[in-house]
Amino acid sequence: QVHLVESGGGLVQAGGSLRLSCAYSGRTTSGYTMAWFRQAPGKERAFVAGIPWGGGRPTYADSVKGRFTISRDNAKNTVYLQMNSLKPEDTAVYYCAADRSLLRLHVVSYDYWGQGTQVTVSS
C-alpha cells in the first residue's frame, strides 16, 4: 500500500505556471507507475499525464502536450507536474495516482489516490 499527498495547487492567471508535487510513502515505494488526473466541476476525472517507475517515456493527454511536464525523483519518493502556459480550462482538482501495473490512462487502473489539490486559472 502507498500513501499519496499532493501539494502546490493555487490560483494563477492565464499564461502563468504552477508546479504540483506528489509525495508517496509506504512500506514499499518502488515499482509504481505514477500519474496525474484532474476533475473539473461537473466533469469526469480525466488522465493528464503519467510516468513509468523506471522513468521511461511519459504519456500526456492531448490537451496538455507541450505545456505540462511530468517527472519523478524516486530517491525523494516524489512525482512532479510542471504546468506552463496555463489556461482557464485547466481549472480543476488535480489528483495523483499510483499503481504497480503498466502505465494506463484510465481511472479504474489505479489503486491508490491522493486527496487532490485545487488549481484555478483566472482569465
CSV table of N, CA, C and O in Angstrom, one decimal:
chain,number,residue,atom,x,y,z
A,1,GLN,N,0.8,-1.2,0.0
A,1,GLN,CA,0.0,0.0,0.0
A,1,GLN,C,0.9,1.2,0.0
A,1,GLN,O,1.9,1.3,0.6
A,2,VAL,N,0.4,2.3,-0.7
A,2,VAL,CA,1.2,3.5,-0.8
A,2,VAL,C,0.2,4.7,-0.5
A,2,VAL,O,-0.9,4.7,-0.8
A,3,HIS,N,0.8,5.7,0.2
A,3,HIS,CA,0.0,6.9,0.6
A,3,HIS,C,0.5,8.1,-0.2
A,3,HIS,O,1.7,8.3,-0.3
A,4,LEU,N,-0.4,8.8,-0.8
A,4,LEU,CA,-0.1,9.9,-1.7
A,4,LEU,C,-0.6,11.3,-1.1
A,4,LEU,O,-1.7,11.3,-0.7
A,5,VAL,N,0.3,12.3,-1.2
A,5,VAL,CA,-0.1,13.6,-0.7
A,5,VAL,C,0.3,14.6,-1.8
A,5,VAL,O,1.5,14.8,-2.0
A,6,GLU,N,-0.7,15.3,-2.3
A,6,GLU,CA,-0.4,16.4,-3.3
A,6,GLU,C,-0.2,17.7,-2.7
A,6,GLU,O,-0.7,18.0,-1.6
A,7,SER,N,0.6,18.6,-3.3
A,7,SER,CA,0.7,20.0,-2.9
A,7,SER,C,1.1,20.8,-4.1
A,7,SER,O,1.4,20.3,-5.2
A,8,GLY,N,1.0,22.1,-3.9
A,8,GLY,CA,1.4,23.0,-5.0
A,8,GLY,C,0.3,23.7,-5.8
A,8,GLY,O,0.5,24.5,-6.6
A,9,GLY,N,-1.0,23.3,-5.5
A,9,GLY,CA,-2.1,24.0,-6.2
A,9,GLY,C,-2.2,25.4,-5.8
A,9,GLY,O,-1.6,25.9,-4.8
A,10,GLY,N,-3.1,26.1,-6.5
A,10,GLY,CA,-3.4,27.5,-6.1
A,10,GLY,C,-4.1,28.3,-7.2
A,10,GLY,O,-4.6,27.7,-8.2
A,11,LEU,N,-4.1,29.6,-7.1
A,11,LEU,CA,-4.7,30.5,-8.1
A,11,LEU,C,-3.7,31.1,-8.9
A,11,LEU,O,-2.7,31.7,-8.3
A,12,VAL,N,-3.8,31.1,-10.2
A,12,VAL,CA,-2.8,31.7,-11.1
A,12,VAL,C,-3.6,32.3,-12.3
A,12,VAL,O,-4.6,31.9,-12.7
A,13,GLN,N,-3.0,33.3,-12.9
A,13,GLN,CA,-3.6,34.0,-14.0
A,13,GLN,C,-3.3,33.1,-15.3
A,13,GLN,O,-2.2,32.4,-15.3
A,14,ALA,N,-4.1,33.3,-16.3
A,14,ALA,CA,-3.9,32.6,-17.5
A,14,ALA,C,-2.5,33.0,-18.1
A,14,ALA,O,-2.1,34.1,-18.0
A,15,GLY,N,-1.8,32.0,-18.6
A,15,GLY,CA,-0.4,32.1,-19.1
A,15,GLY,C,0.6,31.9,-18.0
A,15,GLY,O,1.8,31.8,-18.4
A,16,GLY,N,0.2,31.8,-16.8
A,16,GLY,CA,1.2,31.5,-15.7
A,16,GLY,C,1.6,30.1,-15.6
A,16,GLY,O,1.2,29.2,-16.4
A,17,SER,N,2.3,29.8,-14.5
A,17,SER,CA,2.8,28.4,-14.3
A,17,SER,C,2.6,28.0,-12.8
A,17,SER,O,2.5,28.9,-11.9
A,18,LEU,N,2.5,26.7,-12.6
A,18,LEU,CA,2.5,26.1,-11.3
A,18,LEU,C,3.2,24.8,-11.4
A,18,LEU,O,3.2,24.1,-12.4
A,19,ARG,N,3.8,24.4,-10.2
A,19,ARG,CA,4.3,23.0,-10.1
A,19,ARG,C,3.7,22.3,-9.0
A,19,ARG,O,3.7,22.7,-7.9
A,20,LEU,N,3.1,21.2,-9.4
A,20,LEU,CA,2.4,20.3,-8.4
A,20,LEU,C,3.4,19.2,-8.0
A,20,LEU,O,4.3,18.8,-8.8
A,21,SER,N,3.4,18.8,-6.7
A,21,SER,CA,4.2,17.8,-6.2
A,21,SER,C,3.3,16.7,-5.6
A,21,SER,O,2.2,17.0,-5.1
A,22,CYS,N,3.7,15.5,-5.7
A,22,CYS,CA,3.0,14.3,-5.0
A,22,CYS,C,4.1,13.5,-4.3
A,22,CYS,O,4.9,12.9,-4.9
A,23,ALA,N,4.0,13.5,-3.0
A,23,ALA,CA,4.9,12.7,-2.2
A,23,ALA,C,4.2,11.4,-1.9
A,23,ALA,O,3.1,11.4,-1.4
A,24,TYR,N,4.9,10.3,-2.1
A,24,TYR,CA,4.4,9.0,-1.8
A,24,TYR,C,5.2,8.2,-0.8
A,24,TYR,O,6.4,8.4,-0.7
A,25,SER,N,4.5,7.5,0.0
A,25,SER,CA,5.1,6.8,1.1
A,25,SER,C,4.4,5.5,1.4
A,25,SER,O,3.3,5.3,1.0
A,26,GLY,N,5.1,4.6,2.1
A,26,GLY,CA,4.5,3.3,2.4
A,26,GLY,C,5.6,2.3,2.7
A,26,GLY,O,6.8,2.6,2.6
A,27,ARG,N,5.2,1.1,3.0
A,27,ARG,CA,6.1,0.0,3.3
A,27,ARG,C,7.0,-0.3,2.0
A,27,ARG,O,8.2,-0.6,2.2
A,28,THR,N,6.4,-0.2,0.9
A,28,THR,CA,7.1,-0.4,-0.4
A,28,THR,C,6.8,0.8,-1.3
A,28,THR,O,5.6,1.0,-1.6
A,29,THR,N,7.8,1.5,-1.8
A,29,THR,CA,7.5,2.6,-2.6
A,29,THR,C,8.1,2.5,-4.0
A,29,THR,O,8.0,3.3,-4.9
A,30,SER,N,8.7,1.3,-4.3
A,30,SER,CA,9.3,1.1,-5.6
A,30,SER,C,8.3,0.4,-6.5
A,30,SER,O,7.4,-0.4,-6.1
A,31,GLY,N,8.5,0.6,-7.8
A,31,GLY,CA,7.8,-0.2,-8.8
A,31,GLY,C,6.4,0.4,-9.2
A,31,GLY,O,5.7,-0.2,-9.9
A,32,TYR,N,6.1,1.6,-8.7
A,32,TYR,CA,4.8,2.2,-9.0
A,32,TYR,C,4.8,3.1,-10.3
A,32,TYR,O,5.7,4.0,-10.3
A,33,THR,N,3.9,2.9,-11.1
A,33,THR,CA,3.6,3.8,-12.2
A,33,THR,C,2.9,5.0,-11.5
A,33,THR,O,2.0,4.7,-10.7
A,34,MET,N,3.2,6.2,-11.8
A,34,MET,CA,2.6,7.4,-11.2
A,34,MET,C,1.9,8.2,-12.3
A,34,MET,O,2.3,8.3,-13.5
A,35,ALA,N,0.8,8.8,-12.0
A,35,ALA,CA,0.0,9.6,-12.9
A,35,ALA,C,-0.7,10.7,-12.2
A,35,ALA,O,-0.9,10.8,-11.0
A,36,TRP,N,-1.0,11.7,-13.1
A,36,TRP,CA,-1.9,12.9,-12.6
A,36,TRP,C,-3.2,12.8,-13.4
A,36,TRP,O,-3.2,12.6,-14.6
A,37,PHE,N,-4.2,13.0,-12.7
A,37,PHE,CA,-5.6,13.1,-13.3
A,37,PHE,C,-6.1,14.5,-12.8
A,37,PHE,O,-5.6,15.1,-11.8
A,38,ARG,N,-7.2,14.9,-13.4
A,38,ARG,CA,-7.9,16.1,-13.0
A,38,ARG,C,-9.4,16.0,-13.2
A,38,ARG,O,-9.8,15.2,-14.0
A,39,GLN,N,-10.1,16.7,-12.3
A,39,GLN,CA,-11.5,16.7,-12.4
A,39,GLN,C,-12.1,18.1,-12.2
A,39,GLN,O,-11.9,18.7,-11.2
A,40,ALA,N,-12.7,18.6,-13.3
A,40,ALA,CA,-13.3,19.9,-13.3
A,40,ALA,C,-14.8,19.7,-12.8
A,40,ALA,O,-15.4,18.6,-12.9
A,41,PRO,N,-15.4,20.8,-12.3
A,41,PRO,CA,-16.8,20.7,-11.8
A,41,PRO,C,-17.7,20.2,-12.9
A,41,PRO,O,-17.7,20.7,-14.0
A,42,GLY,N,-18.5,19.2,-12.5
A,42,GLY,CA,-19.5,18.6,-13.4
A,42,GLY,C,-18.9,17.7,-14.5
A,42,GLY,O,-19.6,17.3,-15.4
A,43,LYS,N,-17.6,17.4,-14.4
A,43,LYS,CA,-17.0,16.5,-15.4
A,43,LYS,C,-16.4,15.3,-14.7
A,43,LYS,O,-16.1,15.3,-13.5
A,44,GLU,N,-16.1,14.3,-15.5
A,44,GLU,CA,-15.5,13.1,-15.0
A,44,GLU,C,-14.0,13.3,-14.8
A,44,GLU,O,-13.4,14.2,-15.5
A,45,ARG,N,-13.4,12.5,-13.9
A,45,ARG,CA,-12.0,12.6,-13.7
A,45,ARG,C,-11.3,12.1,-15.0
A,45,ARG,O,-11.6,11.1,-15.6
A,46,ALA,N,-10.2,12.9,-15.4
A,46,ALA,CA,-9.6,12.6,-16.7
A,46,ALA,C,-8.1,12.5,-16.5
A,46,ALA,O,-7.5,13.3,-15.7
A,47,PHE,N,-7.5,11.6,-17.3
A,47,PHE,CA,-6.0,11.5,-17.3
A,47,PHE,C,-5.3,12.8,-17.8
A,47,PHE,O,-5.8,13.4,-18.8
A,48,VAL,N,-4.2,13.1,-17.2
A,48,VAL,CA,-3.4,14.3,-17.6
A,48,VAL,C,-2.1,13.9,-18.1
A,48,VAL,O,-1.6,14.2,-19.2
A,49,ALA,N,-1.4,13.1,-17.2
A,49,ALA,CA,0.0,12.7,-17.6
A,49,ALA,C,0.4,11.5,-16.7
A,49,ALA,O,-0.1,11.4,-15.6
A,50,GLY,N,1.3,10.7,-17.2
A,50,GLY,CA,1.7,9.5,-16.4
A,50,GLY,C,3.2,9.2,-16.8
A,50,GLY,O,3.7,9.6,-17.8
A,51,ILE,N,3.9,8.5,-15.8
A,51,ILE,CA,5.3,8.2,-16.0
A,51,ILE,C,5.5,6.9,-15.3
A,51,ILE,O,5.1,6.6,-14.2
A,52,PRO,N,6.2,6.0,-16.1
A,52,PRO,CA,6.5,4.7,-15.5
A,52,PRO,C,7.5,4.7,-14.4
A,52,PRO,O,8.2,5.7,-14.2
A,53,TRP,N,7.6,3.6,-13.6
A,53,TRP,CA,8.5,3.5,-12.5
A,53,TRP,C,10.0,3.8,-12.9
A,53,TRP,O,10.7,4.6,-12.3
A,54,GLY,N,10.4,3.2,-14.0
A,54,GLY,CA,11.8,3.4,-14.4
A,54,GLY,C,12.2,4.7,-15.0
A,54,GLY,O,13.3,4.9,-15.5
A,55,GLY,N,11.2,5.7,-15.0
A,55,GLY,CA,11.4,7.0,-15.6
A,55,GLY,C,11.4,6.9,-17.1
A,55,GLY,O,12.0,7.7,-17.8
A,56,GLY,N,10.7,5.9,-17.7
A,56,GLY,CA,10.6,5.8,-19.1
A,56,GLY,C,9.8,6.9,-19.7
A,56,GLY,O,9.5,7.9,-19.1
A,57,ARG,N,9.4,6.7,-21.0
A,57,ARG,CA,8.7,7.8,-21.7
A,57,ARG,C,7.4,8.1,-21.1
A,57,ARG,O,6.5,7.3,-20.9
A,58,PRO,N,7.2,9.4,-20.7
A,58,PRO,CA,5.9,9.8,-20.2
A,58,PRO,C,4.8,9.8,-21.3
A,58,PRO,O,5.1,9.9,-22.4
A,59,THR,N,3.6,9.8,-20.8
A,59,THR,CA,2.4,10.0,-21.7
A,59,THR,C,1.6,11.1,-21.2
A,59,THR,O,1.4,11.4,-20.0
A,60,TYR,N,1.1,11.9,-22.2
A,60,TYR,CA,0.3,13.1,-21.9
A,60,TYR,C,-1.0,13.1,-22.6
A,60,TYR,O,-1.2,12.6,-23.7
A,61,ALA,N,-2.0,13.7,-22.0
A,61,ALA,CA,-3.3,14.0,-22.7
A,61,ALA,C,-3.0,15.0,-23.8
A,61,ALA,O,-2.1,15.9,-23.6
A,62,ASP,N,-3.7,14.9,-24.9
A,62,ASP,CA,-3.5,15.9,-26.0
A,62,ASP,C,-3.7,17.3,-25.5
A,62,ASP,O,-3.0,18.2,-26.0
A,63,SER,N,-4.6,17.5,-24.6
A,63,SER,CA,-4.9,18.9,-24.2
A,63,SER,C,-3.7,19.6,-23.4
A,63,SER,O,-3.7,20.8,-23.3
A,64,VAL,N,-2.8,18.8,-22.9
A,64,VAL,CA,-1.7,19.4,-22.2
A,64,VAL,C,-0.3,19.2,-22.8
A,64,VAL,O,0.7,19.7,-22.3
A,65,LYS,N,-0.2,18.5,-23.9
A,65,LYS,CA,1.0,18.3,-24.6
A,65,LYS,C,1.7,19.6,-24.9
A,65,LYS,O,1.1,20.5,-25.5
A,66,GLY,N,3.0,19.7,-24.6
A,66,GLY,CA,3.7,20.9,-24.9
A,66,GLY,C,3.7,21.9,-23.8
A,66,GLY,O,4.4,22.9,-23.9
A,67,ARG,N,2.8,21.8,-22.9
A,67,ARG,CA,2.6,22.7,-21.8
A,67,ARG,C,2.9,22.1,-20.4
A,67,ARG,O,3.5,22.8,-19.6
A,68,PHE,N,2.6,20.9,-20.2
A,68,PHE,CA,2.8,20.2,-19.0
A,68,PHE,C,4.0,19.2,-19.1
A,68,PHE,O,4.2,18.6,-20.1
A,69,THR,N,4.7,19.0,-18.0
A,69,THR,CA,5.8,18.1,-18.0
A,69,THR,C,5.7,17.3,-16.6
A,69,THR,O,5.7,17.9,-15.6
A,70,ILE,N,5.7,16.0,-16.8
A,70,ILE,CA,5.7,15.1,-15.6
A,70,ILE,C,7.1,14.6,-15.4
A,70,ILE,O,7.8,14.2,-16.4
A,71,SER,N,7.5,14.5,-14.1
A,71,SER,CA,8.8,13.9,-13.8
A,71,SER,C,8.7,13.3,-12.4
A,71,SER,O,7.8,13.5,-11.7
A,72,ARG,N,9.7,12.5,-12.1
A,72,ARG,CA,9.8,11.9,-10.8
A,72,ARG,C,11.2,11.8,-10.3
A,72,ARG,O,12.1,11.7,-11.1
A,73,ASP,N,11.3,11.8,-9.0
A,73,ASP,CA,12.5,11.6,-8.3
A,73,ASP,C,12.3,10.5,-7.3
A,73,ASP,O,11.8,10.6,-6.2
A,74,ASN,N,12.7,9.3,-7.7
A,74,ASN,CA,12.5,8.1,-6.9
A,74,ASN,C,13.3,8.1,-5.6
A,74,ASN,O,12.8,7.5,-4.6
A,75,ALA,N,14.4,8.8,-5.6
A,75,ALA,CA,15.1,8.9,-4.3
A,75,ALA,C,14.4,9.8,-3.3
A,75,ALA,O,14.5,9.5,-2.1
A,76,LYS,N,13.5,10.7,-3.8
A,76,LYS,CA,12.7,11.5,-2.9
A,76,LYS,C,11.3,11.1,-2.8
A,76,LYS,O,10.5,11.7,-2.1
A,77,ASN,N,11.0,10.0,-3.5
A,77,ASN,CA,9.6,9.5,-3.5
A,77,ASN,C,8.6,10.6,-3.9
A,77,ASN,O,7.6,10.8,-3.2
A,78,THR,N,8.9,11.3,-4.9
A,78,THR,CA,8.1,12.4,-5.3
A,78,THR,C,7.9,12.4,-6.8
A,78,THR,O,8.9,12.2,-7.5
A,79,VAL,N,6.7,12.8,-7.2
A,79,VAL,CA,6.4,13.0,-8.7
A,79,VAL,C,5.9,14.4,-8.8
A,79,VAL,O,5.3,14.9,-7.9
A,80,TYR,N,6.3,15.0,-9.9
A,80,TYR,CA,6.0,16.4,-10.1
A,80,TYR,C,5.2,16.6,-11.4
A,80,TYR,O,5.3,15.8,-12.3
A,81,LEU,N,4.4,17.7,-11.5
A,81,LEU,CA,3.8,18.1,-12.7
A,81,LEU,C,4.0,19.6,-12.9
A,81,LEU,O,3.4,20.4,-12.1
A,82,GLN,N,4.9,19.9,-13.8
A,82,GLN,CA,5.2,21.3,-14.1
A,82,GLN,C,4.1,21.7,-15.2
A,82,GLN,O,4.0,21.1,-16.2
A,83,MET,N,3.4,22.8,-14.8
A,83,MET,CA,2.3,23.3,-15.7
A,83,MET,C,2.6,24.7,-16.2
A,83,MET,O,2.7,25.6,-15.3
A,84,ASN,N,2.8,24.8,-17.4
A,84,ASN,CA,3.1,26.1,-18.0
A,84,ASN,C,2.0,26.6,-19.0
A,84,ASN,O,1.2,25.8,-19.4
A,85,SER,N,2.0,27.8,-19.3
A,85,SER,CA,1.0,28.4,-20.2
A,85,SER,C,-0.4,28.0,-19.8
A,85,SER,O,-1.2,27.5,-20.7
A,86,LEU,N,-0.7,28.1,-18.6
A,86,LEU,CA,-2.0,27.6,-18.1
A,86,LEU,C,-3.2,28.4,-18.7
A,86,LEU,O,-3.0,29.6,-19.0
A,87,LYS,N,-4.2,27.7,-18.8
A,87,LYS,CA,-5.5,28.2,-19.4
A,87,LYS,C,-6.6,28.1,-18.4
A,87,LYS,O,-6.6,27.2,-17.6
A,88,PRO,N,-7.6,28.9,-18.6
A,88,PRO,CA,-8.8,28.8,-17.7
A,88,PRO,C,-9.4,27.3,-17.7
A,88,PRO,O,-9.9,26.9,-16.7
A,89,GLU,N,-9.3,26.7,-18.8
A,89,GLU,CA,-9.9,25.3,-18.9
A,89,GLU,C,-9.0,24.3,-18.2
A,89,GLU,O,-9.4,23.1,-18.1
A,90,ASP,N,-7.9,24.7,-17.7
A,90,ASP,CA,-7.1,23.8,-16.9
A,90,ASP,C,-7.5,23.8,-15.4
A,90,ASP,O,-7.1,23.0,-14.6
A,91,THR,N,-8.5,24.6,-15.1
A,91,THR,CA,-9.0,24.7,-13.7
A,91,THR,C,-9.7,23.4,-13.3
A,91,THR,O,-10.6,22.9,-14.1
A,92,ALA,N,-9.2,22.8,-12.2
A,92,ALA,CA,-9.7,21.5,-11.8
A,92,ALA,C,-9.1,21.2,-10.5
A,92,ALA,O,-8.1,21.8,-10.0
A,93,VAL,N,-9.6,20.1,-9.9
A,93,VAL,CA,-8.9,19.5,-8.8
A,93,VAL,C,-7.9,18.4,-9.4
A,93,VAL,O,-8.4,17.6,-10.2
A,94,TYR,N,-6.7,18.5,-9.1
A,94,TYR,CA,-5.7,17.6,-9.6
A,94,TYR,C,-5.3,16.5,-8.6
A,94,TYR,O,-5.0,16.8,-7.4
A,95,TYR,N,-5.4,15.3,-9.1
A,95,TYR,CA,-5.1,14.1,-8.3
A,95,TYR,C,-3.9,13.4,-8.7
A,95,TYR,O,-3.7,13.2,-9.9
A,96,CYS,N,-3.1,12.9,-7.8
A,96,CYS,CA,-2.0,12.0,-8.0
A,96,CYS,C,-2.5,10.6,-7.8
A,96,CYS,O,-3.3,10.3,-6.9
A,97,ALA,N,-2.0,9.7,-8.7
A,97,ALA,CA,-2.4,8.3,-8.6
A,97,ALA,C,-1.3,7.4,-8.8
A,97,ALA,O,-0.3,7.7,-9.5
A,98,ALA,N,-1.4,6.2,-8.2
A,98,ALA,CA,-0.3,5.2,-8.3
A,98,ALA,C,-0.8,3.8,-8.5
A,98,ALA,O,-1.9,3.4,-8.0
A,99,ASP,N,0.0,3.0,-9.2
A,99,ASP,CA,-0.4,1.6,-9.4
A,99,ASP,C,0.9,0.8,-9.9
A,99,ASP,O,1.8,1.4,-10.4
A,100,ARG,N,0.8,-0.5,-9.6
A,100,ARG,CA,2.0,-1.3,-9.9
A,100,ARG,C,1.9,-1.8,-11.3
A,100,ARG,O,2.8,-2.6,-11.7
A,101,SER,N,0.9,-1.5,-12.1
A,101,SER,CA,0.8,-2.0,-13.4
A,101,SER,C,1.5,-1.1,-14.4
A,101,SER,O,2.1,-0.1,-14.0
A,102,LEU,N,1.4,-1.5,-15.7
A,102,LEU,CA,2.0,-0.6,-16.7
A,102,LEU,C,1.2,0.7,-16.8
A,102,LEU,O,0.0,0.7,-16.3
A,103,LEU,N,1.7,1.7,-17.4
A,103,LEU,CA,1.1,3.0,-17.5
A,103,LEU,C,-0.2,2.9,-18.3
A,103,LEU,O,-0.2,2.4,-19.4
A,104,ARG,N,-1.3,3.3,-17.7
A,104,ARG,CA,-2.6,3.2,-18.3
A,104,ARG,C,-3.3,4.6,-18.1
A,104,ARG,O,-2.9,5.4,-17.3
A,105,LEU,N,-4.3,4.8,-18.9
A,105,LEU,CA,-4.9,6.1,-19.0
A,105,LEU,C,-6.3,6.2,-18.2
A,105,LEU,O,-6.9,7.3,-18.2
A,106,HIS,N,-6.6,5.1,-17.6
A,106,HIS,CA,-8.0,5.0,-17.1
A,106,HIS,C,-8.0,5.1,-15.6
A,106,HIS,O,-7.2,4.5,-14.9
A,107,VAL,N,-9.0,5.8,-15.0
A,107,VAL,CA,-9.1,5.9,-13.6
A,107,VAL,C,-9.2,4.6,-12.9
A,107,VAL,O,-8.5,4.4,-11.9
A,108,VAL,N,-9.9,3.6,-13.5
A,108,VAL,CA,-10.1,2.3,-12.8
A,108,VAL,C,-8.8,1.5,-12.7
A,108,VAL,O,-8.7,0.5,-12.0
A,109,SER,N,-7.7,1.9,-13.5
A,109,SER,CA,-6.5,1.2,-13.5
A,109,SER,C,-5.6,1.5,-12.3
A,109,SER,O,-4.6,0.8,-12.1
A,110,TYR,N,-6.0,2.5,-11.5
A,110,TYR,CA,-5.1,3.0,-10.4
A,110,TYR,C,-5.8,2.6,-9.0
A,110,TYR,O,-6.9,2.9,-8.8
A,111,ASP,N,-5.0,2.0,-8.2
A,111,ASP,CA,-5.4,1.6,-6.9
A,111,ASP,C,-5.3,2.6,-5.8
A,111,ASP,O,-6.0,2.6,-4.8
A,112,TYR,N,-4.4,3.6,-6.0
A,112,TYR,CA,-4.1,4.5,-4.9
A,112,TYR,C,-4.2,5.9,-5.4
A,112,TYR,O,-3.7,6.3,-6.5
A,113,TRP,N,-4.8,6.8,-4.5
A,113,TRP,CA,-5.1,8.2,-4.9
A,113,TRP,C,-4.8,9.1,-3.8
A,113,TRP,O,-4.9,8.7,-2.6
A,114,GLY,N,-4.3,10.3,-4.1
A,114,GLY,CA,-4.2,11.4,-3.1
A,114,GLY,C,-5.5,12.1,-2.9
A,114,GLY,O,-6.5,11.7,-3.6
A,115,GLN,N,-5.5,13.1,-2.1
A,115,GLN,CA,-6.7,13.8,-1.7
A,115,GLN,C,-7.1,14.9,-2.7
A,115,GLN,O,-8.2,15.4,-2.7
A,116,GLY,N,-6.1,15.2,-3.6
A,116,GLY,CA,-6.4,16.3,-4.6
A,116,GLY,C,-5.9,17.6,-4.2
A,116,GLY,O,-5.8,18.0,-3.0
A,117,THR,N,-5.6,18.5,-5.1
A,117,THR,CA,-5.2,19.8,-4.9
A,117,THR,C,-5.8,20.7,-6.0
A,117,THR,O,-5.8,20.4,-7.1
A,118,GLN,N,-6.4,21.8,-5.5
A,118,GLN,CA,-7.2,22.7,-6.4
A,118,GLN,C,-6.2,23.6,-7.2
A,118,GLN,O,-5.3,24.2,-6.7
A,119,VAL,N,-6.5,23.6,-8.5
A,119,VAL,CA,-5.8,24.6,-9.4
A,119,VAL,C,-6.8,25.4,-10.1
A,119,VAL,O,-7.8,24.9,-10.7
A,120,THR,N,-6.7,26.7,-9.9
A,120,THR,CA,-7.7,27.7,-10.5
A,120,THR,C,-6.9,28.6,-11.4
A,120,THR,O,-6.0,29.3,-10.9
A,121,VAL,N,-7.3,28.7,-12.6
A,121,VAL,CA,-6.7,29.6,-13.6
A,121,VAL,C,-7.7,30.7,-14.0
A,121,VAL,O,-8.7,30.4,-14.5
A,122,SER,N,-7.3,31.9,-13.7
A,122,SER,CA,-8.2,33.1,-14.0
A,122,SER,C,-7.9,33.6,-15.3
A,122,SER,O,-6.8,33.7,-15.8
A,123,SER,N,-8.9,34.1,-16.0
A,123,SER,CA,-8.7,34.7,-17.3
A,123,SER,C,-8.4,36.2,-17.3
A,123,SER,O,-8.4,36.8,-16.2
